[in-house]
PDB file of C-alpha atoms in Angstrom:
ATOM      1  CA  SER A   1      -0.030   0.037  -0.012  1.00 43.00           C
ATOM      2  CA  ASP A   2       0.953   3.664  -0.077  1.00 47.00           C
ATOM      3  CA  GLU A   3       2.311   3.515   3.458  1.00 50.00           C
ATOM      4  CA  ALA A   4       5.139   1.299   2.366  1.00 51.00           C
ATOM      5  CA  LEU A   5       6.442   3.837  -0.102  1.00 67.00           C
ATOM      6  CA  THR A   6       9.829   5.396   0.619  1.00 81.00           C
ATOM      7  CA  HIS A   7      10.450   8.977  -0.463  1.00 90.00           C
ATOM      8  CA  ASP A   8      13.317   8.296  -2.754  1.00 92.00           C
ATOM      9  CA  GLU A   9      12.601  11.198  -5.040  1.00 94.00           C
ATOM     10  CA  LEU A  10      13.598  14.806  -4.617  1.00 94.00           C
TER      11      LEU A  10
ATOM     12  CA  ASN B   1      15.612   6.528 -15.458  1.00 95.00           C
ATOM     13  CA  ILE B   2      16.323   9.162 -18.038  1.00 97.00           C
ATOM     14  CA  PHE B   3      13.365  11.370 -17.252  1.00 97.00           C
ATOM     15  CA  ARG B   4      14.274  11.472 -13.512  1.00 97.00           C
ATOM     16  CA  ILE B   5      17.891  12.434 -14.296  1.00 97.00           C
ATOM     17  CA  LEU B   6      16.860  15.080 -16.818  1.00 98.00           C
ATOM     18  CA  ALA B   7      14.362  16.467 -14.305  1.00 98.00           C
ATOM     19  CA  ASP B   8      16.925  16.756 -11.532  1.00 97.00           C
ATOM     20  CA  LEU B   9      19.457  18.311 -13.901  1.00 97.00           C
ATOM     21  CA  SER B  10      16.799  20.801 -14.964  1.00 98.00           C
ATOM     22  CA  HIS B  11      16.115  21.614 -11.286  1.00 97.00           C
ATOM     23  CA  LEU B  12      19.884  22.090 -10.736  1.00 97.00           C
ATOM     24  CA  ALA B  13      20.095  24.310 -13.887  1.00 97.00           C
ATOM     25  CA  SER B  14      17.250  26.519 -12.701  1.00 97.00           C
ATOM     26  CA  ILE B  15      19.060  27.202  -9.465  1.00 97.00           C
ATOM     27  CA  VAL B  16      22.369  27.927 -11.195  1.00 96.00           C
ATOM     28  CA  ILE B  17      20.632  30.301 -13.593  1.00 95.00           C
ATOM     29  CA  LEU B  18      18.943  32.107 -10.702  1.00 96.00           C
ATOM     30  CA  LEU B  19      22.168  32.465  -8.657  1.00 95.00           C
ATOM     31  CA  GLU B  20      24.098  33.681 -11.744  1.00 92.00           C
ATOM     32  CA  THR B  21      21.311  36.177 -12.494  1.00 90.00           C
ATOM     33  CA  ILE B  22      21.425  37.683  -9.064  1.00 92.00           C
ATOM     34  CA  ARG B  23      25.195  37.592  -8.761  1.00 87.00           C
ATOM     35  CA  LYS B  24      25.971  39.038 -12.180  1.00 84.00           C
ATOM     36  CA  ALA B  25      23.326  41.673 -12.505  1.00 82.00           C
ATOM     37  CA  ARG B  26      23.555  42.647  -8.840  1.00 83.00           C
ATOM     38  CA  GLN B  27      19.820  43.225  -8.904  1.00 86.00           C
ATOM     39  CA  ILE B  28      16.757  41.182  -8.188  1.00 92.00           C
ATOM     40  CA  ASP B  29      14.195  42.830 -10.493  1.00 89.00           C
ATOM     41  CA  GLY B  30      11.386  40.475 -11.332  1.00 91.00           C
ATOM     42  CA  ILE B  31      12.343  37.754  -8.825  1.00 95.00           C
ATOM     43  CA  SER B  32       9.888  37.070  -6.098  1.00 96.00           C
ATOM     44  CA  LEU B  33      11.409  36.884  -2.582  1.00 97.00           C
ATOM     45  CA  LYS B  34       8.217  35.234  -1.357  1.00 98.00           C
ATOM     46  CA  THR B  35       8.562  32.326  -3.799  1.00 98.00           C
ATOM     47  CA  GLN B  36      12.188  31.875  -2.700  1.00 98.00           C
ATOM     48  CA  ILE B  37      11.203  31.857   0.968  1.00 98.00           C
ATOM     49  CA  LEU B  38       8.538  29.254   0.181  1.00 98.00           C
ATOM     50  CA  TYR B  39      11.198  27.102  -1.432  1.00 98.00           C
ATOM     51  CA  VAL B  40      13.356  27.211   1.738  1.00 98.00           C
ATOM     52  CA  LEU B  41      10.266  26.023   3.613  1.00 98.00           C
ATOM     53  CA  VAL B  42       9.563  23.353   1.017  1.00 98.00           C
ATOM     54  CA  PHE B  43      13.068  21.856   1.142  1.00 98.00           C
ATOM     55  CA  CYS B  44      13.446  22.157   4.954  1.00 98.00           C
ATOM     56  CA  THR B  45      10.152  20.295   5.545  1.00 98.00           C
ATOM     57  CA  ARG B  46      10.676  17.759   2.798  1.00 97.00           C
ATOM     58  CA  TYR B  47      14.159  16.671   3.655  1.00 96.00           C
ATOM     59  CA  LEU B  48      13.665  16.221   7.404  1.00 95.00           C
ATOM     60  CA  ASP B  49      14.495  12.574   6.754  1.00 91.00           C
ATOM     61  CA  LEU B  50      18.109  13.708   6.567  1.00 93.00           C
ATOM     62  CA  LEU B  51      18.024  13.780  10.350  1.00 92.00           C
ATOM     63  CA  THR B  52      16.948  10.174  10.607  1.00 89.00           C
ATOM     64  CA  PHE B  53      20.054   8.990   8.722  1.00 80.00           C
ATOM     65  CA  ARG B  54      18.042   6.544   6.702  1.00 82.00           C
ATOM     66  CA  TRP B  55      19.596   7.716   3.495  1.00 82.00           C
ATOM     67  CA  THR B  56      18.530   6.165   0.207  1.00 88.00           C
ATOM     68  CA  SER B  57      21.709   7.094  -1.729  1.00 92.00           C
ATOM     69  CA  LEU B  58      24.645   9.437  -1.829  1.00 94.00           C
ATOM     70  CA  TYR B  59      23.083  11.113  -4.881  1.00 95.00           C
ATOM     71  CA  ASN B  60      19.886  11.743  -2.906  1.00 95.00           C
ATOM     72  CA  THR B  61      21.576  13.058   0.141  1.00 95.00           C
ATOM     73  CA  LEU B  62      23.954  15.405  -1.755  1.00 96.00           C
ATOM     74  CA  MET B  63      21.056  16.803  -3.817  1.00 96.00           C
ATOM     75  CA  LYS B  64      18.964  17.368  -0.665  1.00 97.00           C
ATOM     76  CA  PHE B  65      21.818  19.345   0.979  1.00 97.00           C
ATOM     77  CA  PHE B  66      22.295  21.262  -2.223  1.00 97.00           C
ATOM     78  CA  PHE B  67      18.639  22.239  -2.467  1.00 97.00           C
ATOM     79  CA  ILE B  68      18.437  23.305   1.144  1.00 98.00           C
ATOM     80  CA  GLY B  69      21.735  25.170   0.972  1.00 98.00           C
ATOM     81  CA  THR B  70      21.111  27.020  -2.262  1.00 97.00           C
ATOM     82  CA  SER B  71      17.595  28.025  -1.338  1.00 98.00           C
ATOM     83  CA  VAL B  72      18.796  29.574   1.872  1.00 98.00           C
ATOM     84  CA  TYR B  73      21.672  31.200  -0.014  1.00 97.00           C
ATOM     85  CA  VAL B  74      19.319  32.748  -2.612  1.00 97.00           C
ATOM     86  CA  VAL B  75      17.185  34.327   0.152  1.00 97.00           C
ATOM     87  CA  LYS B  76      20.361  35.636   1.734  1.00 96.00           C
ATOM     88  CA  LEU B  77      21.582  37.123  -1.582  1.00 94.00           C
ATOM     89  CA  MET B  78      18.189  38.807  -2.021  1.00 95.00           C
ATOM     90  CA  GLN B  79      18.259  40.207   1.457  1.00 95.00           C
ATOM     91  CA  ASP B  80      21.796  41.534   0.876  1.00 93.00           C
ATOM     92  CA  CYS B  81      20.305  43.506  -1.957  1.00 92.00           C
ATOM     93  CA  LYS B  82      18.566  45.683   0.619  1.00 93.00           C
ATOM     94  CA  LEU B  83      22.010  47.279   1.246  1.00 93.00           C
ATOM     95  CA  THR B  84      23.830  46.788  -2.000  1.00 92.00           C
ATOM     96  CA  ASN B  85      21.027  47.811  -4.361  1.00 93.00           C
ATOM     97  CA  PRO B  86      18.178  49.354  -2.352  1.00 95.00           C
ATOM     98  CA  VAL B  87      16.376  50.649  -5.442  1.00 94.00           C
ATOM     99  CA  SER B  88      16.120  47.159  -6.927  1.00 92.00           C
ATOM    100  CA  TYR B  89      15.105  45.701  -3.537  1.00 95.00           C
ATOM    101  CA  LYS B  90      12.364  48.286  -3.013  1.00 94.00           C
ATOM    102  CA  ASP B  91      11.096  47.797  -6.521  1.00 92.00           C
ATOM    103  CA  MET B  92      10.922  44.024  -5.904  1.00 93.00           C
ATOM    104  CA  MET B  93       9.113  44.412  -2.553  1.00 94.00           C
ATOM    105  CA  PHE B  94       6.650  46.809  -4.171  1.00 93.00           C
ATOM    106  CA  ARG B  95       5.704  44.193  -6.829  1.00 93.00           C
ATOM    107  CA  ASP B  96       5.962  41.055  -4.647  1.00 96.00           C
ATOM    108  CA  THR B  97       2.509  41.411  -3.173  1.00 95.00           C
ATOM    109  CA  PHE B  98       1.009  37.908  -3.278  1.00 96.00           C
ATOM    110  CA  GLN B  99      -0.469  36.928   0.103  1.00 96.00           C
ATOM    111  CA  ILE B 100       1.300  33.681   0.971  1.00 97.00           C
ATOM    112  CA  LYS B 101      -0.987  32.927   3.911  1.00 97.00           C
ATOM    113  CA  TYR B 102      -3.521  31.820   1.261  1.00 97.00           C
ATOM    114  CA  LEU B 103      -1.008  29.119   0.238  1.00 98.00           C
ATOM    115  CA  LEU B 104       0.354  28.123   3.635  1.00 98.00           C
ATOM    116  CA  GLY B 105      -3.052  27.595   5.286  1.00 98.00           C
ATOM    117  CA  PRO B 106      -4.597  25.389   2.631  1.00 98.00           C
ATOM    118  CA  CYS B 107      -1.363  23.416   2.235  1.00 98.00           C
ATOM    119  CA  ALA B 108      -1.240  22.707   5.931  1.00 98.00           C
ATOM    120  CA  LEU B 109      -4.865  21.522   5.833  1.00 98.00           C
ATOM    121  CA  LEU B 110      -4.285  19.421   2.725  1.00 98.00           C
ATOM    122  CA  ALA B 111      -1.289  17.817   4.462  1.00 98.00           C
ATOM    123  CA  LEU B 112      -3.447  16.882   7.462  1.00 98.00           C
ATOM    124  CA  VAL B 113      -6.034  15.262   5.137  1.00 98.00           C
ATOM    125  CA  PHE B 114      -3.798  13.690   2.504  1.00 97.00           C
ATOM    126  CA  ASN B 115      -0.713  11.968   3.893  1.00 95.00           C
ATOM    127  CA  TYR B 116       0.706   8.475   4.026  1.00 93.00           C
ATOM    128  CA  LYS B 117       0.995   8.278   7.798  1.00 93.00           C
ATOM    129  CA  PHE B 118       0.040  10.626  10.638  1.00 94.00           C
ATOM    130  CA  THR B 119       3.548  11.246  11.863  1.00 94.00           C
ATOM    131  CA  VAL B 120       5.439  14.514  12.084  1.00 95.00           C
ATOM    132  CA  LEU B 121       7.871  13.455   9.368  1.00 94.00           C
ATOM    133  CA  GLU B 122       5.161  12.362   6.966  1.00 95.00           C
ATOM    134  CA  LEU B 123       2.945  15.342   7.642  1.00 97.00           C
ATOM    135  CA  CYS B 124       5.879  17.683   6.948  1.00 97.00           C
ATOM    136  CA  TRP B 125       6.648  15.734   3.784  1.00 97.00           C
ATOM    137  CA  SER B 126       3.072  16.027   2.551  1.00 97.00           C
ATOM    138  CA  PHE B 127       2.965  19.744   3.461  1.00 98.00           C
ATOM    139  CA  SER B 128       6.115  20.258   1.416  1.00 98.00           C
ATOM    140  CA  ILE B 129       4.753  18.423  -1.566  1.00 97.00           C
ATOM    141  CA  TRP B 130       1.590  20.490  -1.581  1.00 98.00           C
ATOM    142  CA  LEU B 131       3.496  23.690  -0.950  1.00 98.00           C
ATOM    143  CA  GLU B 132       5.935  23.036  -3.778  1.00 98.00           C
ATOM    144  CA  SER B 133       3.092  22.660  -6.203  1.00 98.00           C
ATOM    145  CA  VAL B 134       1.918  26.244  -5.553  1.00 98.00           C
ATOM    146  CA  ALA B 135       5.182  27.948  -4.437  1.00 98.00           C
ATOM    147  CA  ILE B 136       5.741  29.502  -7.866  1.00 97.00           C
ATOM    148  CA  LEU B 137       2.415  31.426  -7.651  1.00 97.00           C
ATOM    149  CA  PRO B 138       3.919  34.635  -6.070  1.00 97.00           C
ATOM    150  CA  GLN B 139       6.559  34.606  -8.847  1.00 96.00           C
ATOM    151  CA  LEU B 140       3.998  34.063 -11.622  1.00 95.00           C
ATOM    152  CA  PHE B 141       1.720  36.686 -10.041  1.00 95.00           C
ATOM    153  CA  MET B 142       4.580  39.154 -10.012  1.00 94.00           C
ATOM    154  CA  LEU B 143       5.356  38.366 -13.639  1.00 93.00           C
ATOM    155  CA  SER B 144       1.807  38.818 -14.743  1.00 91.00           C
ATOM    156  CA  ARG B 145       1.511  42.180 -12.945  1.00 89.00           C
ATOM    157  CA  SER B 146       4.683  43.665 -14.475  1.00 87.00           C
ATOM    158  CA  GLY B 147       3.875  42.073 -17.863  1.00 84.00           C
ATOM    159  CA  LYS B 148       7.495  41.425 -18.794  1.00 82.00           C
ATOM    160  CA  ALA B 149      10.681  39.883 -17.396  1.00 85.00           C
ATOM    161  CA  SER B 150      14.322  39.589 -18.198  1.00 88.00           C
ATOM    162  CA  THR B 151      15.182  36.606 -20.441  1.00 88.00           C
ATOM    163  CA  LEU B 152      17.236  35.060 -17.664  1.00 89.00           C
ATOM    164  CA  THR B 153      14.332  35.202 -15.220  1.00 91.00           C
ATOM    165  CA  THR B 154      12.140  33.432 -17.740  1.00 93.00           C
ATOM    166  CA  HIS B 155      14.818  30.731 -18.391  1.00 94.00           C
ATOM    167  CA  TYR B 156      14.870  30.219 -14.592  1.00 96.00           C
ATOM    168  CA  ILE B 157      11.127  29.800 -14.367  1.00 96.00           C
ATOM    169  CA  PHE B 158      11.111  27.535 -17.441  1.00 96.00           C
ATOM    170  CA  ALA B 159      13.816  25.209 -16.053  1.00 97.00           C
ATOM    171  CA  LEU B 160      12.020  25.054 -12.741  1.00 97.00           C
ATOM    172  CA  GLY B 161       8.728  24.202 -14.415  1.00 96.00           C
ATOM    173  CA  LEU B 162      10.384  21.645 -16.662  1.00 97.00           C
ATOM    174  CA  TYR B 163      11.774  19.794 -13.659  1.00 97.00           C
ATOM    175  CA  ARG B 164       8.372  18.823 -12.302  1.00 96.00           C
ATOM    176  CA  ALA B 165       6.939  18.275 -15.764  1.00 97.00           C
ATOM    177  CA  LEU B 166       9.724  15.670 -16.442  1.00 98.00           C
ATOM    178  CA  TYR B 167       8.833  13.876 -13.245  1.00 98.00           C
ATOM    179  CA  ILE B 168       5.545  12.939 -14.868  1.00 97.00           C
ATOM    180  CA  PRO B 169       7.024  10.567 -17.522  1.00 98.00           C
ATOM    181  CA  ASN B 170       9.340   9.348 -14.697  1.00 98.00           C
ATOM    182  CA  TRP B 171       6.277   8.354 -12.630  1.00 97.00           C
ATOM    183  CA  ILE B 172       4.757   6.586 -15.688  1.00 97.00           C
ATOM    184  CA  TRP B 173       8.051   4.765 -16.183  1.00 97.00           C
ATOM    185  CA  ARG B 174       8.182   3.761 -12.581  1.00 96.00           C
ATOM    186  CA  TYR B 175       4.599   2.512 -12.647  1.00 96.00           C
ATOM    187  CA  TYR B 176       5.433   0.073 -15.426  1.00 97.00           C
ATOM    188  CA  SER B 177       8.883  -0.921 -14.350  1.00 96.00           C
ATOM    189  CA  GLU B 178       8.471  -1.070 -10.550  1.00 93.00           C
ATOM    190  CA  ASN B 179       4.714  -1.058 -10.220  1.00 94.00           C
ATOM    191  CA  ARG B 180       5.147   2.048  -8.058  1.00 93.00           C
ATOM    192  CA  LEU B 181       2.274   4.454  -7.857  1.00 92.00           C
ATOM    193  CA  GLU B 182       2.966   7.383  -5.570  1.00 93.00           C
ATOM    194  CA  LYS B 183      -0.399   9.165  -5.719  1.00 94.00           C
ATOM    195  CA  LEU B 184       0.389  12.299  -3.713  1.00 96.00           C
ATOM    196  CA  SER B 185       3.497  13.218  -5.694  1.00 96.00           C
ATOM    197  CA  ILE B 186       1.739  12.464  -8.944  1.00 97.00           C
ATOM    198  CA  PHE B 187      -1.319  14.572  -8.169  1.00 97.00           C
ATOM    199  CA  THR B 188       0.678  17.574  -6.872  1.00 98.00           C
ATOM    200  CA  GLY B 189       3.118  17.180  -9.726  1.00 97.00           C
ATOM    201  CA  LEU B 190       0.309  17.412 -12.226  1.00 98.00           C
ATOM    202  CA  LEU B 191      -1.169  20.417 -10.391  1.00 97.00           C
ATOM    203  CA  GLN B 192       2.261  22.120 -10.375  1.00 97.00           C
ATOM    204  CA  THR B 193       2.785  21.530 -14.087  1.00 97.00           C
ATOM    205  CA  ALA B 194      -0.720  22.782 -14.844  1.00 97.00           C
ATOM    206  CA  LEU B 195       0.031  26.056 -13.024  1.00 96.00           C
ATOM    207  CA  TYR B 196       3.008  26.507 -15.319  1.00 96.00           C
ATOM    208  CA  SER B 197       1.146  25.680 -18.481  1.00 95.00           C
ATOM    209  CA  ASP B 198       0.255  29.285 -19.381  1.00 92.00           C
ATOM    210  CA  PHE B 199       3.857  30.358 -18.756  1.00 94.00           C
ATOM    211  CA  PHE B 200       5.228  27.465 -20.868  1.00 94.00           C
ATOM    212  CA  TYR B 201       2.974  28.564 -23.735  1.00 93.00           C
ATOM    213  CA  ILE B 202       4.159  32.165 -23.715  1.00 91.00           C
ATOM    214  CA  TYR B 203       7.792  31.074 -23.177  1.00 91.00           C
ATOM    215  CA  TYR B 204       7.539  28.853 -26.274  1.00 91.00           C
ATOM    216  CA  ARG B 205       5.821  31.536 -28.379  1.00 89.00           C
ATOM    217  CA  LYS B 206       8.177  34.391 -27.404  1.00 82.00           C
ATOM    218  CA  VAL B 207      11.409  33.508 -25.732  1.00 79.00           C
ATOM    219  CA  MET B 208      12.280  30.396 -27.778  1.00 77.00           C
ATOM    220  CA  LYS B 209      11.728  32.450 -30.966  1.00 81.00           C
ATOM    221  CA  GLY B 210      14.153  35.135 -29.800  1.00 80.00           C
ATOM    222  CA  ARG B 211      11.626  37.728 -28.779  1.00 81.00           C
ATOM    223  CA  GLY B 212      11.566  39.025 -25.254  1.00 80.00           C
ATOM    224  CA  PHE B 213       9.100  37.843 -22.674  1.00 82.00           C
ATOM    225  CA  GLU B 214       6.119  40.136 -22.827  1.00 81.00           C
ATOM    226  CA  LEU B 215       2.596  39.273 -21.938  1.00 79.00           C
ATOM    227  CA  PRO B 216      -0.136  39.787 -24.532  1.00 72.00           C
TER     228      PRO B 216
END
């Protein structure tokens, strides 16, 4: 789900 | 992927253009201090994860420091203008009249409603993503009120707009290659690009064809 997303973009 | 790299390079280019514009011309005509302050806020709230030391890559970390550092530096350069070129500073303040409370309030609310997790870090991240999407508005407002801008200023705005526009094919790429769908970034990225669309059109019609930037 969305919660698992890491913020690997700038 | 190629879109992501081009986007980040475009973002870097926009900042270099802006710094060179201010340093060389020693004036800040047509540049919105409010937009620049909003970017400081955007980067400081987005990159709070630097403090957790859960770094994704060296590239990511270096870029984050670069964006925070240069955004603060730009604001400092603009503030210095108060002493070195008071005429230019006063003129800028006179035109930079957009009320940013109308951006900060709604962005804070949107962050409370749309976020991935109700934690300080995630709320700040969401706030920054919403705020970035509208941070250019004081700048565009200033531009539309004065009706024209120096070519360098328009190159700056173009490169800055291009960066988020290039993130869109990057997200499509990532959806197909990694099955990654980051809804908040995508929605705010589309919003941000839409806000630039009018500017892109005029930039294409005028500046790319060698004419100065002047609003119809």
